[in-house]
């Protein structure tokens, strides 16, 4: 199937799949396939493995991501989504913070070839050590799957420039196993509104990611 651009900068499609243009041709990150169109190689972006892809598949849009964007990414794991962000923001910088030493090792390996990726072994609940070094960013993307996700997000939002964008990926079960996910998503929205942020979108990520939502905000 022919590969064509989507409405979102840096994101392509062949029909059923979202794709990003591979910054490191010949290399897959998590076993994804690498379709080609002439001399250009792409990477399939799996919405069951990446909440940002799920957000787009569910009707969201790429707010803020562009070729030279700077991104502070909290909870980068082994770099599945961060690698696609690195494809999209190919001439930008992605500071990828991760608390697990095991996942951090994968990030270090990824950064050997993806030079726009800066791995940081750190704790998103204590942003001062990396926040000072990272400076002001265009986008904060958070996917930490632990308690107090909105509180952690607001602590880190200090490093987002005016009119910059934040993506808070909320995992309901990390907040409260018993409460309704809808109530948890609305509570997170209430917290960011109370902090004076503008809510651009709140979107549930089913069927790709169960009990998850993406909350997208903008700094005034
Ligand atoms: C759902 S996984 C991330 C998946 C990744 N964002 C992706 O899409 O490829 C959540 C990650 O957050 C990390 N994490 C949890 N608490 C954290 C914290 N306080 N600071 C930094 N990372 C944290 C976990 O170690 C885990 O790797």
PDB file of C-alpha atoms and ligand atoms in Angstrom, residues 49-51 73-77 79-82 97-100 103 122-125 141 143-146 152, ligand 1:
ATOM      1  CA  UNK A  49       2.629  -0.670  22.228  1.00  0.00           C
ATOM      2  CA  UNK A  50       2.656   3.143  22.246  1.00  0.00           C
ATOM      3  CA  UNK A  51       0.109   5.414  23.916  1.00  0.00           C
ATOM      4  CA  UNK A  73       9.819  12.774  28.259  1.00  0.00           C
ATOM      5  CA  UNK A  74       9.113  11.296  31.720  1.00  0.00           C
ATOM      6  CA  UNK A  75       8.869   7.512  32.042  1.00  0.00           C
ATOM      7  CA  UNK A  76      10.579   6.655  28.755  1.00  0.00           C
ATOM      8  CA  UNK A  77      10.833   2.941  29.594  1.00  0.00           C
ATOM      9  CA  UNK A  79      12.277   3.810  24.449  1.00  0.00           C
ATOM     10  CA  UNK A  80       9.429   2.410  22.351  1.00  0.00           C
ATOM     11  CA  UNK A  81       7.466   5.673  22.077  1.00  0.00           C
ATOM     12  CA  UNK A  82      10.534   7.866  22.637  1.00  0.00           C
ATOM     13  CA  UNK A  97      13.909  10.401  32.037  1.00  0.00           C
ATOM     14  CA  UNK A  98      13.577   6.893  33.433  1.00  0.00           C
ATOM     15  CA  UNK A  99      13.803   5.570  37.000  1.00  0.00           C
ATOM     16  CA  UNK A 100      14.451   1.883  36.263  1.00  0.00           C
ATOM     17  CA  UNK A 103      15.085   0.245  31.125  1.00  0.00           C
ATOM     18  CA  UNK A 122      16.152  10.085  37.313  1.00  0.00           C
ATOM     19  CA  UNK A 123      12.965  10.268  39.337  1.00  0.00           C
ATOM     20  CA  UNK A 124      10.163  12.370  37.877  1.00  0.00           C
ATOM     21  CA  UNK A 125       8.884  13.110  41.394  1.00  0.00           C
ATOM     22  CA  UNK A 141       5.287  14.147  27.722  1.00  0.00           C
ATOM     23  CA  UNK A 143       3.863   8.289  31.013  1.00  0.00           C
ATOM     24  CA  UNK A 144       5.029   7.185  34.455  1.00  0.00           C
ATOM     25  CA  UNK A 145       2.208   4.825  35.539  1.00  0.00           C
ATOM     26  CA  UNK A 146       2.484   5.562  39.248  1.00  0.00           C
ATOM     27  CA  UNK A 152       4.163  14.894  39.123  1.00  0.00           C
TER      28      UNK A 152
HETATM   29  C1  LIG B   1       4.225   2.527  30.998  1.00  0.00           C
HETATM   30  S1  LIG B   1       5.949   2.515  31.169  1.00  0.00           S
HETATM   31  C2  LIG B   1       6.528   3.611  29.917  1.00  0.00           C
HETATM   32  C3  LIG B   1       6.362   3.191  28.495  1.00  0.00           C
HETATM   33  C4  LIG B   1       6.960   4.212  27.543  1.00  0.00           C
HETATM   34  N1  LIG B   1       6.513   5.548  27.852  1.00  0.00           N
HETATM   35  C5  LIG B   1       6.614   3.928  26.098  1.00  0.00           C
HETATM   36  O1  LIG B   1       5.536   4.330  25.633  1.00  0.00           O
HETATM   37  O2  LIG B   1       7.433   3.334  25.400  1.00  0.00           O
HETATM   38  C6  LIG B   1       6.167   3.545  32.582  1.00  0.00           C
HETATM   39  C7  LIG B   1       7.619   3.826  32.885  1.00  0.00           C
HETATM   40  O3  LIG B   1       7.693   4.835  33.860  1.00  0.00           O
HETATM   41  C8  LIG B   1       8.786   4.567  34.685  1.00  0.00           C
HETATM   42  N2  LIG B   1       8.603   5.314  35.932  1.00  0.00           N
HETATM   43  C9  LIG B   1       7.726   5.073  36.945  1.00  0.00           C
HETATM   44  N3  LIG B   1       7.854   5.986  37.926  1.00  0.00           N
HETATM   45  C10 LIG B   1       8.811   6.861  37.502  1.00  0.00           C
HETATM   46  C11 LIG B   1       9.389   8.030  38.071  1.00  0.00           C
HETATM   47  N4  LIG B   1       9.006   8.496  39.265  1.00  0.00           N
HETATM   48  N5  LIG B   1      10.360   8.665  37.380  1.00  0.00           N
HETATM   49  C12 LIG B   1      10.757   8.221  36.163  1.00  0.00           C
HETATM   50  N6  LIG B   1      10.259   7.106  35.580  1.00  0.00           N
HETATM   51  C13 LIG B   1       9.297   6.435  36.237  1.00  0.00           C
HETATM   52  C14 LIG B   1       8.750   3.050  34.854  1.00  0.00           C
HETATM   53  O4  LIG B   1      10.000   2.544  35.273  1.00  0.00           O
HETATM   54  C15 LIG B   1       8.366   2.613  33.456  1.00  0.00           C
HETATM   55  O5  LIG B   1       9.491   2.354  32.652  1.00  0.00           O
END
